[in-house]
Coordinates of C-alpha atoms and ligand atoms in Angstrom, one line a residue:
X13 CA -20.5 25.5 -4.5
X14 CA -23.1 25.8 -1.7
X15 CA -24.4 22.8 0.2
X16 CA -27.8 23.1 -1.6
X17 CA -26.3 23.4 -5.1
X18 CA -24.1 20.5 -4.3
X19 CA -27.2 18.5 -3.3
X20 CA -28.9 19.5 -6.5
X21 CA -25.9 18.5 -8.6
X22 CA -25.8 15.1 -6.9
X23 CA -29.5 14.6 -7.6
X24 CA -29.1 15.5 -11.2
X25 CA -26.0 13.2 -11.4
X26 CA -28.2 10.4 -9.8
X27 CA -30.8 10.8 -12.4
X28 CA -28.1 10.8 -15.1
X29 CA -26.8 7.6 -13.7
X30 CA -30.2 5.9 -13.9
X31 CA -30.8 3.6 -16.8
X32 CA -34.5 3.5 -17.7
X33 CA -35.7 0.0 -18.3
X34 CA -38.2 -0.2 -21.1
X35 CA -39.6 -3.8 -21.3
X36 CA -41.2 -4.9 -24.6
X37 CA -41.9 -8.5 -23.8
X38 CA -45.6 -7.9 -24.4
X39 CA -45.0 -6.3 -27.7
X40 CA -41.8 -7.2 -29.6
X41 CA -41.6 -10.4 -27.5
X42 CA -45.2 -11.4 -28.2
X43 CA -44.6 -10.7 -31.9
X44 CA -42.3 -13.7 -32.2
X45 CA -43.9 -16.7 -33.9
X46 CA -45.6 -19.0 -31.4
X47 CA -45.2 -16.7 -28.3
X48 CA -48.8 -15.5 -28.4
X49 CA -50.1 -14.8 -24.9
X50 CA -53.8 -14.8 -23.8
X51 CA -55.3 -11.6 -22.3
X52 CA -55.0 -13.1 -18.8
X53 CA -51.4 -14.1 -19.3
X54 CA -50.5 -10.6 -20.6
X55 CA -52.1 -9.0 -17.4
X56 CA -50.2 -11.5 -15.3
X57 CA -46.9 -10.6 -16.9
X58 CA -47.6 -6.9 -16.8
X59 CA -48.4 -7.1 -13.1
X60 CA -45.1 -8.8 -12.4
X61 CA -43.1 -6.3 -14.5
X62 CA -44.7 -3.4 -12.6
X63 CA -43.9 -5.0 -9.3
X64 CA -40.4 -5.7 -10.4
X65 CA -39.7 -2.0 -11.0
X66 CA -39.7 -1.9 -14.8
X67 CA -39.9 1.8 -15.7
X68 CA -41.9 1.5 -19.0
X69 CA -44.0 -1.4 -20.1
X70 CA -44.7 -1.5 -23.8
X71 CA -48.0 -3.3 -23.4
X72 CA -48.8 -4.0 -27.1
X73 CA -49.7 -2.6 -30.5
X74 CA -53.3 -1.4 -30.0
X75 CA -54.2 -1.2 -33.7
X76 CA -53.1 -4.8 -34.4
X77 CA -56.2 -6.4 -33.0
X78 CA -59.1 -5.8 -30.7
X79 CA -57.4 -8.1 -28.2
X80 CA -54.2 -6.1 -28.2
X81 CA -56.2 -2.9 -27.7
X82 CA -58.1 -4.4 -24.8
X83 CA -55.0 -5.7 -23.0
X84 CA -53.1 -2.4 -23.4
X85 CA -56.1 -0.6 -22.0
X86 CA -56.5 -2.9 -19.1
X87 CA -52.8 -2.9 -18.2
X88 CA -53.0 0.9 -18.4
X89 CA -55.8 0.8 -15.8
X90 CA -54.0 -1.6 -13.5
X91 CA -50.4 -0.4 -13.6
X92 CA -49.3 1.0 -10.2
X93 CA -46.0 2.7 -11.1
X94 CA -44.8 1.7 -14.6
X95 CA -45.4 4.0 -17.5
X96 CA -47.7 2.2 -20.0
X97 CA -46.8 2.5 -23.6
X98 CA -48.6 1.6 -26.8
X99 CA -46.9 1.2 -30.2
X100 CA -48.1 3.0 -33.3
X101 CA -47.0 3.2 -36.9
X102 CA -46.7 6.7 -38.5
X103 CA -50.3 7.1 -39.5
X104 CA -53.3 8.8 -37.8
X105 CA -55.4 5.6 -37.2
X106 CA -52.5 3.9 -35.4
X107 CA -51.7 6.9 -33.2
X108 CA -55.4 7.5 -32.3
X109 CA -55.9 3.9 -31.3
X110 CA -52.7 3.9 -29.2
X111 CA -53.8 7.2 -27.6
X112 CA -57.2 5.7 -26.7
X113 CA -55.6 2.6 -25.3
X114 CA -53.2 4.3 -22.9
X115 CA -55.8 6.9 -21.8
X116 CA -56.6 5.2 -18.4
X117 CA -52.9 5.1 -17.4
X118 CA -51.5 7.2 -14.6
X119 CA -48.6 7.8 -16.9
X120 CA -49.0 6.8 -20.6
X121 CA -46.6 6.9 -23.6
X122 CA -47.1 6.6 -27.3
X123 CA -44.2 5.0 -29.2
X124 CA -44.4 5.8 -32.9
X125 CA -42.0 4.6 -35.5
X126 CA -41.2 4.5 -39.2
X127 CA -38.5 2.8 -41.3
X128 CA -35.8 5.3 -42.3
X129 CA -33.2 3.2 -44.1
X130 CA -33.1 3.1 -47.9
X131 CA -34.3 -0.5 -47.9
X132 CA -37.3 0.3 -45.7
X133 CA -38.1 3.5 -47.5
X134 CA -38.0 2.1 -51.0
X135 CA -39.0 -1.5 -50.6
X136 CA -41.4 -1.5 -47.7
X137 CA -42.9 1.9 -47.7
X138 CA -42.4 3.2 -51.2
X139 CA -41.7 6.6 -49.9
X140 CA -39.0 9.2 -50.7
X141 CA -36.8 10.7 -48.0
X142 CA -38.9 13.9 -48.0
X143 CA -42.1 11.9 -47.6
X144 CA -40.8 9.9 -44.6
X145 CA -39.5 13.1 -43.1
X146 CA -43.0 14.6 -43.4
X147 CA -44.6 11.5 -41.8
X148 CA -42.2 11.8 -38.8
X149 CA -43.4 15.4 -38.2
X150 CA -47.1 14.5 -38.6
X151 CA -47.0 11.4 -36.4
X152 CA -45.1 12.9 -33.5
X153 CA -47.2 16.0 -33.6
X154 CA -50.4 14.0 -33.6
X155 CA -49.1 11.7 -30.7
X156 CA -48.4 14.8 -28.6
X157 CA -52.1 15.6 -28.7
X158 CA -52.6 12.5 -26.5
X159 CA -49.7 12.7 -24.1
X160 CA -46.5 14.7 -23.4
X161 CA -44.6 11.4 -23.3
X162 CA -43.8 10.5 -26.9
X163 CA -41.1 8.2 -28.1
X164 CA -40.0 8.1 -31.7
X165 CA -38.1 5.3 -33.4
X166 CA -36.1 5.3 -36.6
X167 CA -36.7 1.8 -37.6
X168 CA -33.6 0.2 -39.1
X169 CA -31.6 3.2 -37.9
X170 CA -28.3 1.3 -38.1
X171 CA -28.6 0.9 -41.9
X172 CA -29.8 4.5 -42.5
X173 CA -27.6 7.1 -44.1
X174 CA -26.1 9.1 -41.2
X175 CA -27.0 12.6 -42.6
X176 CA -30.6 11.5 -43.2
X177 CA -30.8 9.9 -39.8
X178 CA -29.8 13.2 -38.3
X179 CA -32.4 15.1 -40.3
X180 CA -35.3 12.8 -39.2
X181 CA -34.2 12.6 -35.6
X182 CA -34.1 16.4 -35.5
X183 CA -37.5 16.6 -37.0
X184 CA -38.9 14.2 -34.3
X185 CA -37.3 16.3 -31.6
X186 CA -38.7 19.6 -33.0
X187 CA -42.2 18.0 -33.2
X188 CA -42.1 17.1 -29.6
X189 CA -40.6 13.6 -29.1
X190 CA -39.2 13.2 -25.6
X191 CA -37.4 9.9 -26.2
X192 CA -35.5 9.1 -29.4
X193 CA -34.9 5.4 -30.0
X194 CA -32.1 4.2 -32.4
X195 CA -33.1 0.6 -33.2
X196 CA -30.7 -2.0 -34.6
X197 CA -33.8 -3.6 -36.1
X198 CA -32.0 -6.4 -37.9
X199 CA -29.2 -7.1 -35.3
X200 CA -26.6 -6.0 -37.8
X201 CA -24.4 -3.6 -35.8
X202 CA -21.2 -4.3 -33.9
X203 CA -20.7 -2.7 -30.5
X204 CA -18.0 -0.2 -31.6
X205 CA -20.1 0.8 -34.5
X206 CA -23.2 1.3 -32.4
X207 CA -21.2 3.3 -29.8
X208 CA -20.0 5.5 -32.7
X209 CA -23.5 6.0 -34.0
X210 CA -25.0 7.1 -30.7
X211 CA -21.9 9.3 -29.9
X212 CA -22.1 11.0 -33.3
X213 CA -25.8 11.6 -33.1
X214 CA -25.3 13.2 -29.7
X215 CA -22.9 15.8 -31.1
X216 CA -24.6 16.3 -34.5
X217 CA -28.3 16.7 -33.8
X218 CA -29.5 19.9 -32.2
X219 CA -31.7 19.2 -29.2
X220 CA -30.4 15.7 -28.6
X221 CA -29.2 16.7 -25.2
X222 CA -32.8 17.5 -24.2
X223 CA -34.3 14.0 -25.0
X224 CA -33.6 10.6 -23.6
X225 CA -31.7 8.4 -26.1
X226 CA -32.8 4.8 -26.2
X227 CA -31.4 1.6 -27.6
X228 CA -33.4 -1.3 -29.1
X229 CA -31.1 -4.0 -30.3
X230 CA -32.0 -7.3 -31.9
X231 CA -29.9 -10.4 -31.4
X232 CA -29.3 -11.8 -34.9
X233 CA -25.6 -11.9 -34.4
X234 CA -25.8 -12.5 -30.7
X235 CA -24.8 -8.9 -29.9
X236 CA -28.0 -7.4 -28.6
X237 CA -26.8 -7.0 -25.0
X238 CA -23.2 -5.9 -26.0
X239 CA -24.7 -3.3 -28.4
X240 CA -27.1 -2.0 -25.7
X241 CA -24.2 -1.7 -23.2
X242 CA -22.2 0.2 -25.9
X243 CA -25.1 2.5 -26.3
X244 CA -25.1 3.2 -22.5
X245 CA -21.4 4.1 -22.7
X246 CA -22.2 6.5 -25.6
X247 CA -24.9 8.2 -23.6
X248 CA -28.1 6.2 -24.1
X249 CA -30.2 6.2 -20.9
X250 CA -33.1 4.0 -21.9
X251 CA -32.7 0.3 -22.9
X252 CA -35.4 -1.6 -24.6
X253 CA -35.3 -5.2 -23.7
X254 CA -37.4 -8.3 -23.0
X255 CA -37.5 -11.1 -20.4
X256 CA -35.5 -14.1 -21.6
X257 CA -34.5 -12.0 -24.7
X258 CA -37.8 -13.0 -26.4
X259 CA -38.6 -11.1 -29.6
X260 CA -38.7 -11.1 -33.4
X261 CA -36.3 -13.7 -34.9
X262 CA -33.3 -14.2 -32.6
X263 CA -34.9 -11.9 -30.1
X264 CA -34.1 -8.7 -28.3
X265 CA -31.6 -7.7 -25.6
X266 CA -32.4 -9.8 -22.5
X267 CA -33.6 -7.6 -19.6
X268 CA -32.0 -9.8 -17.0
X269 CA -28.6 -9.7 -18.7
X270 CA -28.6 -5.9 -19.1
X271 CA -29.7 -5.3 -15.5
X272 CA -27.2 -7.8 -14.0
X273 CA -24.3 -6.5 -16.2
X274 CA -24.9 -3.0 -14.9
X275 CA -25.2 -4.2 -11.3
X276 CA -22.2 -6.6 -11.4
X277 CA -19.8 -4.3 -13.5
X278 CA -20.6 -1.1 -11.7
X279 CA -16.8 -0.3 -11.9
X280 CA -17.1 0.2 -15.7
X281 CA -20.8 0.9 -16.0
X282 CA -21.4 3.5 -13.2
X283 CA -25.2 3.3 -13.4
X284 CA -28.2 1.8 -11.7
X285 CA -31.6 0.6 -12.6
X286 CA -34.8 0.4 -10.5
X287 CA -35.2 -3.3 -11.0
X288 CA -35.7 -5.6 -8.0
X289 CA -33.3 -8.2 -9.2
X290 CA -34.5 -10.9 -6.8
X291 CA -37.6 -11.1 -9.1
X292 CA -35.6 -11.9 -12.3
X293 CA -35.8 -15.6 -12.0
X294 CA -39.5 -15.6 -11.3
X295 CA -40.1 -13.3 -14.3
X296 CA -38.1 -15.6 -16.5
X297 CA -40.1 -18.6 -15.4
X298 CA -43.4 -16.9 -15.9
X299 CA -42.6 -15.7 -19.4
X300 CA -41.3 -19.0 -20.3
X301 CA -44.4 -20.7 -19.0
X302 CA -46.9 -18.5 -20.7
X303 CA -45.2 -18.4 -24.0
X304 CA -44.0 -22.1 -23.9
X305 CA -40.6 -20.9 -24.9
X306 CA -38.1 -23.0 -22.8
X307 CA -35.2 -21.2 -21.3
X308 CA -31.9 -22.6 -22.6
X309 CA -30.2 -24.5 -19.7
X310 CA -27.0 -22.4 -20.0
X311 CA -28.8 -19.1 -20.5
X312 CA -27.0 -16.3 -18.6
X313 CA -28.6 -15.2 -15.3
X314 CA -31.8 -17.3 -15.5
X315 CA -30.7 -20.6 -17.1
X316 CA -31.0 -23.8 -14.9
X317 CA -27.2 -24.1 -15.0
X318 CA -26.4 -20.5 -14.5
X319 CA -25.3 -21.1 -10.9
X320 CA -24.5 -24.9 -11.1
X321 CA -21.0 -26.1 -10.6
X322 CA -20.3 -29.5 -12.0
X323 CA -16.5 -29.9 -12.3
X324 CA -14.5 -31.0 -9.3
X325 CA -12.2 -28.0 -9.5
X326 CA -15.0 -25.6 -9.6
X327 CA -16.9 -27.2 -6.8
X328 CA -13.8 -27.2 -4.7
X329 CA -13.2 -23.5 -5.4
X330 CA -16.8 -22.5 -4.6
X331 CA -16.7 -24.4 -1.3
X332 CA -13.5 -22.7 -0.3
X333 CA -14.5 -19.2 -1.4
X334 CA -17.7 -18.7 -3.4
X335 CA -16.3 -15.8 -5.4
X336 CA -13.7 -18.1 -7.1
X337 CA -16.3 -19.0 -9.7
X338 CA -19.3 -16.9 -8.9
X339 CA -19.5 -13.2 -10.0
X340 CA -23.0 -12.7 -8.5
X341 CA -25.0 -14.6 -5.9
X342 CA -27.9 -16.8 -7.0
X343 CA -30.0 -15.0 -4.3
X344 CA -29.5 -11.7 -6.1
X345 CA -31.5 -12.9 -9.1
X346 CA -34.0 -14.9 -7.0
X347 CA -32.6 -18.3 -7.3
X348 CA -32.8 -20.0 -3.9
X349 CA -32.1 -23.6 -3.0
X350 CA -35.0 -25.7 -4.2
X351 CA -36.9 -25.6 -0.9
X352 CA -39.2 -28.2 0.4
X353 CA -42.4 -26.4 1.3
X354 CA -45.4 -28.2 2.5
X355 CA -47.2 -31.4 2.4
X356 CA -50.8 -32.5 2.6
X357 CA -51.2 -31.3 6.2
X358 CA -50.3 -27.7 5.4
X359 CA -53.1 -25.2 5.8
X360 CA -54.5 -22.3 3.9
X361 CA -52.5 -19.7 5.9
X362 CA -49.2 -21.4 5.2
X363 CA -50.1 -21.7 1.5
X364 CA -51.0 -18.1 1.3
X365 CA -47.8 -17.0 2.9
X366 CA -45.7 -19.2 0.6
X367 CA -47.5 -17.6 -2.4
X368 CA -46.5 -14.2 -1.1
X369 CA -42.9 -15.3 -0.7
X370 CA -42.9 -16.5 -4.3
X371 CA -44.2 -13.2 -5.5
X372 CA -47.9 -14.0 -6.2
X373 CA -50.8 -11.9 -5.0
X374 CA -53.9 -13.9 -5.9
X375 CA -57.5 -12.7 -5.5
X376 CA -59.8 -14.8 -3.2
X377 CA -61.3 -17.0 -5.9
X378 CA -57.9 -17.7 -7.6
X379 CA -56.4 -18.4 -4.1
X380 CA -59.1 -20.9 -3.2
X381 CA -58.7 -22.6 -6.6
X382 CA -54.9 -22.8 -6.2
X383 CA -55.2 -24.1 -2.7
X384 CA -57.6 -26.9 -3.7
X385 CA -55.2 -27.9 -6.5
X386 CA -52.3 -27.8 -4.1
X387 CA -54.1 -30.2 -1.8
X388 CA -54.8 -32.5 -4.7
X389 CA -51.1 -32.4 -5.7
X390 CA -49.9 -33.0 -2.1
X391 CA -52.1 -36.1 -2.0
X392 CA -50.3 -37.5 -5.0
X393 CA -46.8 -36.2 -4.4
X394 CA -44.8 -36.6 -1.2
X395 CA -42.6 -33.5 -1.5
X396 CA -44.1 -30.3 -2.8
X397 CA -41.4 -27.8 -3.9
X398 CA -41.5 -24.1 -4.7
X399 CA -41.3 -25.0 -8.4
X400 CA -44.4 -27.2 -8.0
X401 CA -46.4 -24.4 -6.5
X402 CA -45.2 -22.0 -9.2
X403 CA -46.3 -24.4 -12.0
X404 CA -49.6 -25.0 -10.3
X405 CA -50.5 -21.3 -9.9
X406 CA -49.3 -20.4 -13.4
X407 CA -51.4 -23.3 -14.8
X408 CA -54.5 -22.1 -13.0
X409 CA -54.2 -18.6 -14.5
X410 CA -53.4 -20.0 -17.9
X411 CA -56.5 -22.2 -18.0
X412 CA -59.0 -19.8 -16.3
X413 CA -61.0 -19.1 -19.5
X414 CA -60.6 -22.3 -21.4
X415 CA -63.7 -23.3 -23.3
X416 CA -62.6 -27.0 -23.6
X417 CA -61.6 -28.9 -20.5
X418 CA -60.3 -32.4 -19.7
X419 CA -62.7 -34.1 -17.3
X420 CA -61.3 -37.6 -17.2
X421 CA -58.7 -39.7 -18.9
X422 CA -57.8 -43.4 -18.7
X423 CA -55.0 -44.8 -20.8
X424 CA -53.9 -48.4 -21.3
X425 CA -50.2 -48.5 -22.1
X426 CA -47.4 -51.0 -22.1
X427 CA -45.9 -53.8 -24.3
X428 CA -49.2 -55.5 -25.2
X429 CA -50.9 -52.8 -27.2
X430 CA -52.9 -51.4 -28.8
X431 CA -52.5 -48.4 -26.5
X432 CA -55.9 -47.0 -25.8
X433 CA -57.2 -43.8 -24.4
X434 CA -60.7 -43.2 -23.0
X435 CA -61.3 -39.5 -22.7
X436 CA -64.1 -37.2 -21.4
X437 CA -64.0 -33.6 -22.4
X438 CA -66.2 -30.7 -21.3
X439 CA -66.9 -28.9 -24.6
X440 CA -68.4 -25.5 -23.9
X441 CA -70.5 -27.0 -21.1
X442 CA -71.3 -30.3 -22.7
X443 CA -69.6 -33.5 -21.5
X444 CA -68.5 -36.0 -24.3
X445 CA -66.6 -39.3 -24.1
X446 CA -64.7 -41.3 -26.7
X447 CA -62.2 -44.1 -26.9
X448 CA -59.3 -44.1 -29.3
X449 CA -56.2 -46.1 -30.1
X450 CA -52.8 -45.0 -31.3
X451 CA -49.2 -45.6 -31.8
X452 CA -48.3 -45.2 -28.1
X453 CA -50.2 -43.7 -25.2
X454 CA -49.7 -40.0 -26.2
X455 CA -50.8 -40.7 -29.8
X456 CA -53.9 -42.5 -28.5
X457 CA -54.7 -39.6 -26.2
X458 CA -54.3 -37.0 -29.0
X459 CA -56.3 -39.1 -31.4
X460 CA -59.1 -39.2 -28.8
X461 CA -59.0 -35.4 -28.6
X462 CA -59.1 -35.2 -32.4
X463 CA -62.2 -37.4 -32.5
X464 CA -64.0 -35.1 -30.1
X465 CA -62.7 -31.8 -31.6
X466 CA -62.1 -32.4 -35.3
X467 CA -59.4 -30.1 -36.6
X468 CA -56.6 -29.9 -39.2
X469 CA -54.1 -28.1 -37.0
X470 CA -50.6 -29.4 -37.3
X471 CA -48.7 -30.4 -34.1
X472 CA -45.6 -28.2 -34.3
X473 CA -44.1 -28.9 -30.9
X474 CA -44.7 -31.4 -28.2
X475 CA -42.3 -31.0 -25.3
X476 CA -42.1 -32.5 -21.8
X477 CA -39.9 -31.5 -18.9
X478 CA -39.8 -32.4 -15.3
X479 CA -40.6 -29.5 -12.9
X480 CA -38.4 -30.9 -10.2
X481 CA -36.3 -34.0 -9.6
X482 CA -37.6 -37.4 -8.7
X483 CA -39.8 -40.0 -10.4
X484 CA -42.9 -38.4 -8.8
X485 CA -42.0 -35.0 -10.3
X486 CA -44.7 -33.1 -12.2
X487 CA -44.3 -33.2 -15.9
X488 CA -44.7 -29.8 -17.6
X489 CA -46.0 -30.3 -21.1
X490 CA -45.9 -27.7 -23.9
X491 CA -47.8 -28.0 -27.2
X492 CA -47.8 -25.8 -30.2
X493 CA -50.4 -26.1 -33.0
X494 CA -50.5 -24.4 -36.4
X495 CA -53.7 -24.0 -38.5
X496 CA -53.8 -21.7 -41.6
X497 CA -51.0 -19.5 -40.2
X498 CA -52.6 -19.3 -36.8
X499 CA -50.2 -20.4 -34.1
X500 CA -51.4 -21.4 -30.7
X501 CA -49.7 -22.9 -27.6
X502 CA -50.9 -24.7 -24.6
X503 CA -49.2 -26.0 -21.5
X504 CA -50.0 -27.9 -18.4
X505 CA -48.3 -29.6 -15.4
X506 CA -49.3 -32.7 -13.6
X507 CA -47.6 -35.7 -12.0
X508 CA -49.2 -37.8 -14.7
X509 CA -47.5 -37.0 -18.0
X510 CA -50.5 -38.1 -20.1
X511 CA -52.9 -36.0 -18.2
X512 CA -50.6 -33.0 -18.6
X513 CA -50.3 -33.8 -22.3
X514 CA -54.0 -34.0 -22.8
X515 CA -54.6 -30.7 -20.9
X516 CA -51.9 -28.9 -22.8
X517 CA -53.2 -30.0 -26.2
X518 CA -56.8 -29.1 -25.2
X519 CA -55.7 -25.7 -23.9
X520 CA -54.0 -25.0 -27.3
X521 CA -57.2 -26.1 -29.1
X522 CA -59.3 -23.8 -26.8
X523 CA -57.2 -20.9 -28.0
X524 CA -57.6 -22.0 -31.6
X525 CA -61.4 -22.0 -31.3
X526 CA -61.3 -18.5 -30.0
X527 CA -59.0 -17.4 -32.8
X528 CA -61.2 -19.0 -35.4
X529 CA -64.2 -17.2 -34.0
X530 CA -62.4 -13.9 -34.1
X531 CA -61.3 -14.4 -37.7
X532 CA -64.9 -15.3 -38.6
X533 CA -66.3 -12.2 -36.8
X534 CA -63.7 -10.0 -38.5
X535 CA -64.6 -11.4 -41.9
X536 CA -68.3 -10.8 -41.3
X537 CA -67.7 -7.3 -40.2
X538 CA -65.9 -6.5 -43.6
Ligands
KIV620 O1 -37.0 -3.6 -34.1 C1 -37.5 -2.5 -34.3 O2 -37.1 -1.6 -34.9 C2 -38.8 -2.3 -33.6 C3 -39.4 -0.9 -33.6 C4 -40.9 -0.9 -33.7 C5 -38.9 -0.1 -32.5 O3 -39.3 -3.2 -32.9
ZN621 ZN1 -37.8 -4.8 -32.5

């Protein structure tokens, strides 16, 4: 072998070793009930994923709504390095809409899918094997008119007859698909079984060596990550996953777990990803904040306790030699010691550099707004921590376009009762004030909101957690409302729990107002 052919072989091996990370937080993740994100939130998450080195961002399902289309299109315009992907069912309208949405991307992908299992064919689609086969050919061929980068998924692949699966995969490859995804849609497979399936497809389907094989595993049996890793061992080179494992039902394979398993167990998984792992913690917090899905305390990699050592024996071991109980460093996933940042005397320049350190790149107006709110917080709170600043900035972005805003709130609480709230709201530019009582201060506050904005939405979730330690910590409040099947969420952080509660509730209502208007417009258009 000559030096140059050796070099080439090494480069090819390097590429072979790379695992392509396909993030579907904004599509499969957003599909899970209650995890809806606003347009601004989606752009914020996409920007972070792009900066973090995600190879492909599945930005949405463009045909699903005007909002989905617009956010995919805007993300396609803004993405710096990630490929931007739009999802489409196997029909012309879906594919054309996805093609239109990804058009502005430097690199765009269409991901088209159809159910292939007997259950999906018969009960969901009402199509025969031949009809589904025909749809595969038509959809992939049509998608190739928009882009050379077409992914095809056999939905419910793990419950599809093997011979038939081979037939449709081959048809997709012949029609021009460049990535073949083998989803475990219902999270049914076991790791050995999934390994076998990918291995057998590789040897049975002509052309399989010319495409990228992808995994898409759901977590119904808690095996999504294990199955995805089994897929890699069998030859898959793209993993579909989401931040915090968000997704339909029990969710998808968690991106942070896949990436850190590959990094930590390089001895058995000799691969690499392009992910900047120091951003994982920040990504987890952002997605949790915008979706109002709390991260379980003992969640691998990004849970609050993932690097905490409580028992004496463990603490003793870690002090003597950190590797006794830690298989990766907290710094490698971006968990630093909660650091005291600044107080009320800190200036704009220091604040800006802190934001940069935390991974935020705000425009001038957003920076000015965040700085003013930081000053207000520093006036109330002696110690301002990194977590406080993250909550403050995320809150600013989340509330940028709210139509309803809390202007003032005074609450009388305590043993004497009745607890009373006096509330002023800005309702689409008009200021209105009411007073209301309730069974406790939160109830009184929410009753006041109801008086000003009458609605029948049911309060599905009201959750409070402290952003940091200490009695002056900011309270982060999440609220989820449901009205006629429409689910909306709101969140807010403030040292005053009641102010945060009122703002979170009003933010959720703001989204509900927008959703109601969209439904009305859609009905008028029909
Ligand atoms: O779970 C699934 O099969 C999907 C497809 C659209 C890939 O989400
Ligand atoms: Zn899925």
